[in-house]
CSV table of N, CA and C and ligand atoms in Angstrom, one decimal:
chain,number,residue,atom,x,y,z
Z,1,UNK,N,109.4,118.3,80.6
Z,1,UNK,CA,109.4,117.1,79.7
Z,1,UNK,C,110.3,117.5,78.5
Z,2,UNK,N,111.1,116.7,77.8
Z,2,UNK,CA,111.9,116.7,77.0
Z,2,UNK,C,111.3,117.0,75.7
Z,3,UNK,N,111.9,118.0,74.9
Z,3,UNK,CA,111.4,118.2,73.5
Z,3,UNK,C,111.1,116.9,72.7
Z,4,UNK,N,111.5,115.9,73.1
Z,4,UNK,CA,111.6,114.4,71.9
Z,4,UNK,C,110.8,113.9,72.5
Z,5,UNK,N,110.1,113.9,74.2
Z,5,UNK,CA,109.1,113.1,74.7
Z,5,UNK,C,107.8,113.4,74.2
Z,6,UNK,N,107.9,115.3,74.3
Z,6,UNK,CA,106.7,116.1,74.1
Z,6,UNK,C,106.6,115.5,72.4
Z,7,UNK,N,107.9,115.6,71.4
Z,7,UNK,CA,106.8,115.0,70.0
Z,7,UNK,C,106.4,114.3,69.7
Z,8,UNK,N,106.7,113.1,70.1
Z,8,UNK,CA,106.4,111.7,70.2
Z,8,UNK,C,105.1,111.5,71.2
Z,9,UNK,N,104.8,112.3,71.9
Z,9,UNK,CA,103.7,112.5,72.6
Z,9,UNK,C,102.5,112.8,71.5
Z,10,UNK,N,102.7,114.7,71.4
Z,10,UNK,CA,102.1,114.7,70.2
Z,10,UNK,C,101.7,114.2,68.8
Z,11,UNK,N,103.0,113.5,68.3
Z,11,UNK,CA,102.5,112.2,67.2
Z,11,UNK,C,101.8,111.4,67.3
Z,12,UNK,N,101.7,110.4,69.0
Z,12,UNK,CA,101.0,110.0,69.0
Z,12,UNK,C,99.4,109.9,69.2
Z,13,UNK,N,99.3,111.0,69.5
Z,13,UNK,CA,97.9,111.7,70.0
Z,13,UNK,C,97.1,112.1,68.4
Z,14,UNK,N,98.5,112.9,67.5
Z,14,UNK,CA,97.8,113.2,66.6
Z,14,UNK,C,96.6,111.8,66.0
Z,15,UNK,N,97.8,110.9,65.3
Z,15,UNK,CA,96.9,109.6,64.8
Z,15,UNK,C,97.0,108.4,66.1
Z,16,UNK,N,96.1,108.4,67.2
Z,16,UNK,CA,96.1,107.2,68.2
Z,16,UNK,C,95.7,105.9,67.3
Z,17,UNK,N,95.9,105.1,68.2
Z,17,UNK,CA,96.0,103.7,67.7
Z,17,UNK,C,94.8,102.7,68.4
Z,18,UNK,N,94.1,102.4,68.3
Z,18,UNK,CA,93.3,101.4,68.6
Z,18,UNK,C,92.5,102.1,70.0
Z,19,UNK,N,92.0,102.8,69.4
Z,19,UNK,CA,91.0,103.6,70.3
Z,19,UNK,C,89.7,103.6,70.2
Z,20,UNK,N,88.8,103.4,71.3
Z,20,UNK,CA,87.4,103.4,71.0
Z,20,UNK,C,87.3,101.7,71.6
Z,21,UNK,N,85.8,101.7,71.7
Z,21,UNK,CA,85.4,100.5,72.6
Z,21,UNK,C,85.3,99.2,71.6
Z,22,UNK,N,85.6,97.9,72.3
Z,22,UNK,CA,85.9,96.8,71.7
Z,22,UNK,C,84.6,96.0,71.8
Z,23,UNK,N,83.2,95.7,71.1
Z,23,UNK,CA,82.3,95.1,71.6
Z,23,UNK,C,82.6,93.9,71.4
Z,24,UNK,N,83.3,93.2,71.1
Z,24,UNK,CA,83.6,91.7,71.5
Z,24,UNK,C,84.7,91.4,72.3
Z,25,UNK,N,84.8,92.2,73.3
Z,25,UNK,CA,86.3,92.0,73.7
Z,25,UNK,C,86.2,90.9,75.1
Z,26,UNK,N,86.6,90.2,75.7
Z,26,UNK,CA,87.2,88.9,76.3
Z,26,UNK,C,87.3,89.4,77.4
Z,27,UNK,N,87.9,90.8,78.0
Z,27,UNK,CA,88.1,90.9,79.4
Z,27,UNK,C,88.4,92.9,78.9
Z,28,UNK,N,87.9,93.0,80.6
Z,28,UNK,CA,88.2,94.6,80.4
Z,28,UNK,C,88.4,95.3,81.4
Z,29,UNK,N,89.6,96.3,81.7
Z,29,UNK,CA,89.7,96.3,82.8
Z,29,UNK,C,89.8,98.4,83.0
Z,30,UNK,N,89.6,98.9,84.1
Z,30,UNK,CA,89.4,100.4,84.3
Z,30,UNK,C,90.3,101.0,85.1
Z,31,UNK,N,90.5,101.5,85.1
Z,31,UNK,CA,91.3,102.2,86.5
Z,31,UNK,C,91.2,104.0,86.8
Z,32,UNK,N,91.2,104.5,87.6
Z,32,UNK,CA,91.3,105.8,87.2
Z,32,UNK,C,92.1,106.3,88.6
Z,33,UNK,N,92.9,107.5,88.8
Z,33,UNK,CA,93.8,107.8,89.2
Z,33,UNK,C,92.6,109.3,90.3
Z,34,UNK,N,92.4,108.7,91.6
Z,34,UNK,CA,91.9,109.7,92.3
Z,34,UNK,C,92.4,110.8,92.7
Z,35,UNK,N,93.8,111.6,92.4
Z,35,UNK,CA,94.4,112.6,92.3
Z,35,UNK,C,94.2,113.2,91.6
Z,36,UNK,N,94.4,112.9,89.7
Z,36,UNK,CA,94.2,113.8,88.6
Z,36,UNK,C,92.9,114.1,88.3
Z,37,UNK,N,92.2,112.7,88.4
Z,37,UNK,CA,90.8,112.3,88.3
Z,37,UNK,C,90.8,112.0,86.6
Z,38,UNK,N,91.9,111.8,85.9
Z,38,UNK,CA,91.7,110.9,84.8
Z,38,UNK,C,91.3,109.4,85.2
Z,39,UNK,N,91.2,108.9,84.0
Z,39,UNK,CA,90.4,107.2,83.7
Z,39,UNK,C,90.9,107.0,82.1
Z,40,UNK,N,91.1,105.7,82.4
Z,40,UNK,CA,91.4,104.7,80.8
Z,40,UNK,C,90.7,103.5,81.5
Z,41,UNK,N,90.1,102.9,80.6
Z,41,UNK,CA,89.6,101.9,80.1
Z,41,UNK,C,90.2,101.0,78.9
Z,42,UNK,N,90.9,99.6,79.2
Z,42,UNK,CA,91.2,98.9,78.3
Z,42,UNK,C,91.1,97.4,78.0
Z,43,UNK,N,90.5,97.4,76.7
Z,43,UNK,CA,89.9,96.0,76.4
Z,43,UNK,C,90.5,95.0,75.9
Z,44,UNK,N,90.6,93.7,76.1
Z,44,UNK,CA,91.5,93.0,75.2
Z,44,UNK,C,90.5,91.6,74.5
Z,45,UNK,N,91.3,91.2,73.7
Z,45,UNK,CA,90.5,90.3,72.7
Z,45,UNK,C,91.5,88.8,72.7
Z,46,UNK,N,91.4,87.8,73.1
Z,46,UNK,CA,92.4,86.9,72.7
Z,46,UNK,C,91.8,85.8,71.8
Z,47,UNK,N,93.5,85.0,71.5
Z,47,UNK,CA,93.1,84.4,70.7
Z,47,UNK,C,94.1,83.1,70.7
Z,48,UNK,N,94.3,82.0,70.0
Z,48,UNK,CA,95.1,81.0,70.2
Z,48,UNK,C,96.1,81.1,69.0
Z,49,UNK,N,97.6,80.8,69.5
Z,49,UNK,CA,98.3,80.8,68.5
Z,49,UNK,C,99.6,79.3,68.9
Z,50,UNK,N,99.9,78.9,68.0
Z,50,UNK,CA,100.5,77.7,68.8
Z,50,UNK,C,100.1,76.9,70.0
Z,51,UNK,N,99.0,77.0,70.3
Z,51,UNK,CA,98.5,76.3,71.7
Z,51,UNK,C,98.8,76.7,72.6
Z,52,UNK,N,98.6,78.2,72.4
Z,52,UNK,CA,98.8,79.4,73.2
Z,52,UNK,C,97.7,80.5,73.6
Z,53,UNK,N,97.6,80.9,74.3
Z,53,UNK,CA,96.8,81.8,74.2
Z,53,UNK,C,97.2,83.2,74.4
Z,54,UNK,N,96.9,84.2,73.1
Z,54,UNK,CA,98.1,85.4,73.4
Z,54,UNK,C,96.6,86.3,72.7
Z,55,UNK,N,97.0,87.9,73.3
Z,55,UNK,CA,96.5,88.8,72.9
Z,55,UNK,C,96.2,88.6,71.5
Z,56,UNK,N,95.1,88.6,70.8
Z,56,UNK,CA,94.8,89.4,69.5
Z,56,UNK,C,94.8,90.8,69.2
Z,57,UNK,N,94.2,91.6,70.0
Z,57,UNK,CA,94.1,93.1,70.1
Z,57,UNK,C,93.3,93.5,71.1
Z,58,UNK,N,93.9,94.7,71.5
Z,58,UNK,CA,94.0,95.6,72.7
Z,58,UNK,C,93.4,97.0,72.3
Z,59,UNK,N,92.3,97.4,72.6
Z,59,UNK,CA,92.1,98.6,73.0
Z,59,UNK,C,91.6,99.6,73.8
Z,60,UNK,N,91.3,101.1,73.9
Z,60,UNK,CA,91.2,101.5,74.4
Z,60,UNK,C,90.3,103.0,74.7
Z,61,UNK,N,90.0,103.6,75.7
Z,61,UNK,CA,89.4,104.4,75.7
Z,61,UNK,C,89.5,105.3,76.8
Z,62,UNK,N,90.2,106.6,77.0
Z,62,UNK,CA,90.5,107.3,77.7
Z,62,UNK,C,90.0,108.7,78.2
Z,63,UNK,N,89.7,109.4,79.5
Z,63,UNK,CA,89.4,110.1,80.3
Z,63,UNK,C,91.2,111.0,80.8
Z,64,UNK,N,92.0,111.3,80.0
Z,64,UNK,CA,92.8,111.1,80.6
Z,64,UNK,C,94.2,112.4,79.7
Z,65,UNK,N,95.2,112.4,80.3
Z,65,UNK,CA,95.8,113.4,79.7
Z,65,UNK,C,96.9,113.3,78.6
Z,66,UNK,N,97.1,113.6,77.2
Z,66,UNK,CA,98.1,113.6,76.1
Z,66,UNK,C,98.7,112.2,76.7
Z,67,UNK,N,99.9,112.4,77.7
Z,67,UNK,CA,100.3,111.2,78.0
Z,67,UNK,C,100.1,109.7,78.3
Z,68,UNK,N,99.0,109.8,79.0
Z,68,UNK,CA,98.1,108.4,79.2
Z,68,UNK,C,97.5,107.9,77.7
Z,69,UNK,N,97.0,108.7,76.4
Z,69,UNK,CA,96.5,108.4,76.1
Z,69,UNK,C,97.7,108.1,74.9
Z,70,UNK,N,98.8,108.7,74.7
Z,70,UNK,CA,99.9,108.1,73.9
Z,70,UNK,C,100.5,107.0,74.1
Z,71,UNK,N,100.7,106.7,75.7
Z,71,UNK,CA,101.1,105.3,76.0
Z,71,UNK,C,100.2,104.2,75.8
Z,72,UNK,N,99.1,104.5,76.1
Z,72,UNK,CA,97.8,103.8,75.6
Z,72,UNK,C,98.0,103.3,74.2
Z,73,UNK,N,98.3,104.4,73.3
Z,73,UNK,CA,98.4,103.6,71.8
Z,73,UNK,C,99.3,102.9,71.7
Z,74,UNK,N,100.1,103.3,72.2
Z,74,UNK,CA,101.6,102.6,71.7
Z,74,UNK,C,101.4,100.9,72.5
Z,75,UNK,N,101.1,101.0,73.7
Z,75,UNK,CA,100.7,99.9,74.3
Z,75,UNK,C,99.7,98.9,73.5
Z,76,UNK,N,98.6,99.2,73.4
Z,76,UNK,CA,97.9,98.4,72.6
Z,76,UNK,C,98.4,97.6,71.5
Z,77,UNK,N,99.4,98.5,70.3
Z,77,UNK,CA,100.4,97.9,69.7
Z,77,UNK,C,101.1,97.0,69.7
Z,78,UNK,N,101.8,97.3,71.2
Z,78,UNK,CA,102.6,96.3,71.7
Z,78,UNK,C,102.5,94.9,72.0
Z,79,UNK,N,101.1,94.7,72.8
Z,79,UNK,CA,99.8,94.1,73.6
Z,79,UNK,C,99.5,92.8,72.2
Z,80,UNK,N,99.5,93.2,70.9
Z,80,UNK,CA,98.9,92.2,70.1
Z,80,UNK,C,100.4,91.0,70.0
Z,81,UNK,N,100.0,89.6,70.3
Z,81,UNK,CA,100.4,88.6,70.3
Z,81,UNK,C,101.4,88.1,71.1
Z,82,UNK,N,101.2,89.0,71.8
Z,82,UNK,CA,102.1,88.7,73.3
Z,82,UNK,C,100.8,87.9,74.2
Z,83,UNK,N,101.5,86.7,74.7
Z,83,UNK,CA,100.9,85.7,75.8
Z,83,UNK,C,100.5,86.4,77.0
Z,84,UNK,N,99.7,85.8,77.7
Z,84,UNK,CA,99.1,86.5,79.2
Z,84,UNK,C,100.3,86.8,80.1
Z,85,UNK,N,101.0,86.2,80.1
Z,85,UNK,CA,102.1,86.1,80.8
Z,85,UNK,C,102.8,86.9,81.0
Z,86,UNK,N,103.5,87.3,79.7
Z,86,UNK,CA,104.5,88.2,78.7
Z,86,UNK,C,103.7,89.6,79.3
Z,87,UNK,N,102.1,90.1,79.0
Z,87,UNK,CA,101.3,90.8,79.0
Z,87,UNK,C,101.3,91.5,80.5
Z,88,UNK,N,101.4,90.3,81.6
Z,88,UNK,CA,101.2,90.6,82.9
Z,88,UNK,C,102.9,91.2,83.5
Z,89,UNK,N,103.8,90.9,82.3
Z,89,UNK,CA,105.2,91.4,83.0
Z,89,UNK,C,105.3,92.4,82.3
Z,90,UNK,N,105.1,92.8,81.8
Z,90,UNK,CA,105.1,94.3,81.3
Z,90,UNK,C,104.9,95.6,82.8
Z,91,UNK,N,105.9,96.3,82.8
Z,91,UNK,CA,105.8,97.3,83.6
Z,91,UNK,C,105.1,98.4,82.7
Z,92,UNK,N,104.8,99.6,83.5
Z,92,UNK,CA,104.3,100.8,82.7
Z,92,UNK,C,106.0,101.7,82.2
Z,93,UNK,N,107.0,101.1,82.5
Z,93,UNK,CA,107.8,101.9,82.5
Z,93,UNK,C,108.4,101.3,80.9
Z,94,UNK,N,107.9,99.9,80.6
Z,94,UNK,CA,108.2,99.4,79.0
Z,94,UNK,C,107.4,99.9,78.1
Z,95,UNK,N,105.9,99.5,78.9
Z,95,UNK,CA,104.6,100.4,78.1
Z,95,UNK,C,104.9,101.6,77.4
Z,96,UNK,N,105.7,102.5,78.1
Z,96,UNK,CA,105.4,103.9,77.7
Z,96,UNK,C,107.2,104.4,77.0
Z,97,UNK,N,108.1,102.8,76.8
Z,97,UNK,CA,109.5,102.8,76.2
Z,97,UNK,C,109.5,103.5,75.1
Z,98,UNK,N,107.8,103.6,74.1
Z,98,UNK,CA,108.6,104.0,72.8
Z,98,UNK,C,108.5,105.7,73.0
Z,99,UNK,N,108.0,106.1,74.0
Z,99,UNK,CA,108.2,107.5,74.2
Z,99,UNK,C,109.3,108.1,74.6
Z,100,UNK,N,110.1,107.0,75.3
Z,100,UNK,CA,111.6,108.0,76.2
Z,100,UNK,C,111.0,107.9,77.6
Z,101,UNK,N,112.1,107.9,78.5
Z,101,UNK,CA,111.8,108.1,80.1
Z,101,UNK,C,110.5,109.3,80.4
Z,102,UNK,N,109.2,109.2,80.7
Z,102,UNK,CA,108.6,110.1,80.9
Z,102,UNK,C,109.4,111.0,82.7
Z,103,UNK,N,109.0,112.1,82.5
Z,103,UNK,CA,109.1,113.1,83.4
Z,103,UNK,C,108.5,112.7,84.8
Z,104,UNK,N,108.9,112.5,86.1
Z,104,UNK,CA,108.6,112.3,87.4
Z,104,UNK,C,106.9,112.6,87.2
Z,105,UNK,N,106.4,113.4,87.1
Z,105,UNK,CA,104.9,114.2,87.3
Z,105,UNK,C,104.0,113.1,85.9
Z,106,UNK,N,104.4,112.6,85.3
Z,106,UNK,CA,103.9,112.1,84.4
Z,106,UNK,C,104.2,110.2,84.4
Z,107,UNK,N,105.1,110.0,85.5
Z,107,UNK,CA,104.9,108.6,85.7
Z,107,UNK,C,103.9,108.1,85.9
Z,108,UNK,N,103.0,108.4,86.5
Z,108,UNK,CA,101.2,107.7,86.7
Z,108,UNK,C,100.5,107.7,85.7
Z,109,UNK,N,100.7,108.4,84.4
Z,109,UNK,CA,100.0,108.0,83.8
Z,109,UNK,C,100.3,106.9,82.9
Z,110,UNK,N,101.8,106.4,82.6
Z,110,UNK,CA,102.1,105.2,82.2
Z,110,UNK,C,101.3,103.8,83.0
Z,111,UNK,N,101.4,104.5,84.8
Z,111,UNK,CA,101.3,103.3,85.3
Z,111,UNK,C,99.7,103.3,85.3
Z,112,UNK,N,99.1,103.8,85.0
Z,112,UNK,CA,97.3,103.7,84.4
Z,112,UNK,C,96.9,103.3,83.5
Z,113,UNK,N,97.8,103.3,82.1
Z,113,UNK,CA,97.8,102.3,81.5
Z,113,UNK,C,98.1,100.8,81.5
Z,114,UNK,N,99.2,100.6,82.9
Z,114,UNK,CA,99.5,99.2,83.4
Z,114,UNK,C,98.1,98.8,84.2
Z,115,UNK,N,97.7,99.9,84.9
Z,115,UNK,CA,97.0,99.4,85.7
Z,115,UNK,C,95.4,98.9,85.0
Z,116,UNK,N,95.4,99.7,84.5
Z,116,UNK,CA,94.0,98.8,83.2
Z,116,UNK,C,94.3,97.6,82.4
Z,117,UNK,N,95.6,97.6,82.1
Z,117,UNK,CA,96.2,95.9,81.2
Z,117,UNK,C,95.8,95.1,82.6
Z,118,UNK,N,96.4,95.3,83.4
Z,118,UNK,CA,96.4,94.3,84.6
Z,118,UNK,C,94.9,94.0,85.4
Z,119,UNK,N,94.6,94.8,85.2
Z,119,UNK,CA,92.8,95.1,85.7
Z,119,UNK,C,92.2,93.7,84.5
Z,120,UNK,N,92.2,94.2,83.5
Z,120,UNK,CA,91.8,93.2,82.4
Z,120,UNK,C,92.5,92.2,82.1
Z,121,UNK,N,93.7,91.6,82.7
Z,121,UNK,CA,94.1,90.3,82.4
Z,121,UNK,C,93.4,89.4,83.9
Z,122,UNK,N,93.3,90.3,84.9
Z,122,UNK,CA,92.7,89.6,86.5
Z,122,UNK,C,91.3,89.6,85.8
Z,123,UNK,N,90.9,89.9,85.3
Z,123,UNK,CA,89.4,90.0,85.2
Z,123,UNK,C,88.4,88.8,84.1
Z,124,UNK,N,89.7,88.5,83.5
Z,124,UNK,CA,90.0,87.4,82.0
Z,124,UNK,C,89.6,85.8,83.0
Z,125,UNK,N,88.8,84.9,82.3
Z,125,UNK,CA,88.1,84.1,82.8
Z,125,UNK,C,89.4,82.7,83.1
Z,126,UNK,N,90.1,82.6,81.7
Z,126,UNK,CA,91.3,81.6,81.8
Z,126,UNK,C,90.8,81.3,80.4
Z,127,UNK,N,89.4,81.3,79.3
Z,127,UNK,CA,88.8,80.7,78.2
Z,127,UNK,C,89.1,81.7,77.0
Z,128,UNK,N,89.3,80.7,76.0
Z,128,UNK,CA,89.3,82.0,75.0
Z,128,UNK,C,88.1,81.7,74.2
Z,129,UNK,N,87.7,83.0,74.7
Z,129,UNK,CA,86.3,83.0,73.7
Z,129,UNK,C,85.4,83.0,74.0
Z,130,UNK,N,85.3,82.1,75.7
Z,130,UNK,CA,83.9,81.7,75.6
Z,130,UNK,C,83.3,82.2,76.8
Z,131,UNK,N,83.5,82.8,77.4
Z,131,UNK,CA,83.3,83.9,78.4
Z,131,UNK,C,83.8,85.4,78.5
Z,132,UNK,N,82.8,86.0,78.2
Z,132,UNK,CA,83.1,87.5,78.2
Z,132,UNK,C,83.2,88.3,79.2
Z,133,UNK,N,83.8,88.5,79.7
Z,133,UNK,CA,84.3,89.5,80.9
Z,133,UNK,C,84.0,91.3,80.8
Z,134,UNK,N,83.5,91.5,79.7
Z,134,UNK,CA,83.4,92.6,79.5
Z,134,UNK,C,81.9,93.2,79.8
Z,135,UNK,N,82.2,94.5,80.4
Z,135,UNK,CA,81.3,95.4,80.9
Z,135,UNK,C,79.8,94.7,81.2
Z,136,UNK,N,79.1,94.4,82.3
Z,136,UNK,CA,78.1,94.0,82.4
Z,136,UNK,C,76.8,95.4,82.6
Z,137,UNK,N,75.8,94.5,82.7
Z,137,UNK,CA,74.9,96.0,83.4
Z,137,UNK,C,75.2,96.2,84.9
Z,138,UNK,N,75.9,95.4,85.7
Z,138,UNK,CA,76.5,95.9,87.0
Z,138,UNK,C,77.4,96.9,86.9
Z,139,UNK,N,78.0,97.0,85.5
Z,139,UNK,CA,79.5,97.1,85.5
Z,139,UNK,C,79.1,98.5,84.9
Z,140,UNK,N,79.5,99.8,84.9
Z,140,UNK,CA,79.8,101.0,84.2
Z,140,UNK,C,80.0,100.4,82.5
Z,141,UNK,N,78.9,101.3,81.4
Z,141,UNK,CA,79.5,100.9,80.2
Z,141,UNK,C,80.4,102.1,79.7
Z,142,UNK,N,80.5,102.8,80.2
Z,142,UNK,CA,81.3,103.8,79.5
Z,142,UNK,C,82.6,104.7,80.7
Z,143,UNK,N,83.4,105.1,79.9
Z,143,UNK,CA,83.9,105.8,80.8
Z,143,UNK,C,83.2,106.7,81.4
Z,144,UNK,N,82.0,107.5,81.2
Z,144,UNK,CA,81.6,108.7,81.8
Z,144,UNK,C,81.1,108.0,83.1
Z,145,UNK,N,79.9,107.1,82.7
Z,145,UNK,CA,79.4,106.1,84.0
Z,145,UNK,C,80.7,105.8,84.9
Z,146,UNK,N,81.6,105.1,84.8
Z,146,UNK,CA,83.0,105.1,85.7
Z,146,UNK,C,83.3,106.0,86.5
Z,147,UNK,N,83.2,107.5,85.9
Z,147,UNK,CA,83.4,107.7,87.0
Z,147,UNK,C,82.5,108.3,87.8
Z,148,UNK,N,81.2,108.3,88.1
Z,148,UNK,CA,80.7,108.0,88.9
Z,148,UNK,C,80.5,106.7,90.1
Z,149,UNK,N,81.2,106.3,89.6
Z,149,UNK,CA,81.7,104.6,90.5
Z,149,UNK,C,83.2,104.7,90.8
Z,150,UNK,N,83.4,104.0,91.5
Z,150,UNK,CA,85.1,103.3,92.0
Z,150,UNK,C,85.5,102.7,90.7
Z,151,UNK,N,86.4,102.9,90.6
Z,151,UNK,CA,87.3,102.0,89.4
Z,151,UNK,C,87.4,101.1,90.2
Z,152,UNK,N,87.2,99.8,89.3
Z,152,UNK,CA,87.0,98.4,90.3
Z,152,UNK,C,88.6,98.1,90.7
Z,153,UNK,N,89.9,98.5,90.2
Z,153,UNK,CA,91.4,98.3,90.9
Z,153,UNK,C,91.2,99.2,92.1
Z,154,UNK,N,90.5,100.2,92.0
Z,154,UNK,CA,90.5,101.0,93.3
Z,154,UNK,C,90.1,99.9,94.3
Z,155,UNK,N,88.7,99.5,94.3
Z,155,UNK,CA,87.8,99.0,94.8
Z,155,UNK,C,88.2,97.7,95.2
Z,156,UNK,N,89.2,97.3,94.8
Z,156,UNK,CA,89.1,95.7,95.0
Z,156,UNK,C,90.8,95.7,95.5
Z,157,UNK,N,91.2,97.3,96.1
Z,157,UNK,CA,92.8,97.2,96.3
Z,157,UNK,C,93.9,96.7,95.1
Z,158,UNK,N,93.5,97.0,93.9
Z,158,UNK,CA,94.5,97.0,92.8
Z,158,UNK,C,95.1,97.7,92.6
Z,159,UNK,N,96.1,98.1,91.9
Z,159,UNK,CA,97.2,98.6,91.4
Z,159,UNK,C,96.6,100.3,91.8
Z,160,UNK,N,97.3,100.9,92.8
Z,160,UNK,CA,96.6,102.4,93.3
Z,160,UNK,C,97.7,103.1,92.3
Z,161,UNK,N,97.1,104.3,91.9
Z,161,UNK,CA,97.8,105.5,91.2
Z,161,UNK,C,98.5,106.4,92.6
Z,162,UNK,N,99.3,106.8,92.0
Z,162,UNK,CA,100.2,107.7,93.2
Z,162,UNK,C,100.8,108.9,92.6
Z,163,UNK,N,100.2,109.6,92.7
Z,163,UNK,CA,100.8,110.8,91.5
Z,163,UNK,C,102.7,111.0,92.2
Z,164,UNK,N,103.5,111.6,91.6
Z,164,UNK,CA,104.9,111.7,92.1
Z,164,UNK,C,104.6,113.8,92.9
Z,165,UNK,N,105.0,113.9,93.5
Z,165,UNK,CA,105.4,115.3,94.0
Z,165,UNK,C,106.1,115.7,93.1
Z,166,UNK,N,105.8,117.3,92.9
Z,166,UNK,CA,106.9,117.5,92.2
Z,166,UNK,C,107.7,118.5,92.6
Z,167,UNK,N,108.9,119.0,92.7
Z,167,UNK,CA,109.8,119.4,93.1
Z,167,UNK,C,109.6,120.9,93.5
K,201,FES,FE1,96.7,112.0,85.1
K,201,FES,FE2,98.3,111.9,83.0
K,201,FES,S1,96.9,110.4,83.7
K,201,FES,S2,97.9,113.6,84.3
């Protein structure tokens, strides 16, 4: 990994950004990567803007390593007032732009933070507000509970983690 990925990594780990669980949040989605055996968890909150309905804020909560959990902040950042739309075209490879090209072995973890956005925008009712999609008593409340269960993208054939080989 590149000396400028690693500080910017580090920076952001130092002060993370919108971390910790969202109890009013609108939709929530999990994923965790059966190779590393990391997990993120991420919540979103919407809201109407122009007769629109676009992210208010995004957060998060992670099982997961320096890099997942940096792209995580930076993502959540990004994530506020962007439309569903905008939200669902986001690759992990924009997500994790303000870092620099991550390193082959560390591509999955950007894409675990897409794959939790995406988990939580499929999981999002179509209402703002008025149905909560977040964590039920069926549902795992915490990340530790999770992973004792299938990440529901696992489970339901969502977005699979694929770690890269490395050389
Ligand atoms: Fe598995 Fe980063 S998320 S090593």
């Amino acid at each position: 990994m590149s000396k400028d990925v690693e500080d910017k990594i580090q920076e952001a780990i130092a002060n993370p950004r919108n971390m910790g669980e969202m109890s009013d949040a609108d939709a929530v989605g999990t994923v965790g990567s059966p190779d590393c055996g990391d997990m993120l968890r991420m919540w979103l909150k919407f809201t109407e803007k122009d007769g629109q309905k676009v992210i208010d804020k995004a957060s998060f909560q992670s099982f997961g390593c320096q890099t997942a959990i940096a792209v995580a902040s930076m993502a959540t950042e990004m994530l506020a007032g962007k439309t569903i739309d905008e939200a669902r075209a986001l690759s992990s490879s924009e997500l994790s732009e303000p870092l620099g090209p991550l390193p082959p072995m560390k591509i999955h973890c950007g894409q675990m933070v897409e794959g939790a956005l995406k988990e939580a925008l499929e999981a999002d009712s179509g209402e703002v507000s008025q149905k909560s999609t977040a964590p039920t008593s069926e549902k795992p409340s915490t990340l530790l509970d999770s992973f004792q269960t299938p990440a529901p993208a696992l489970k339901k054939g969502g977005l699979k983690i694929v770690l890269e080989e490395k050389d």
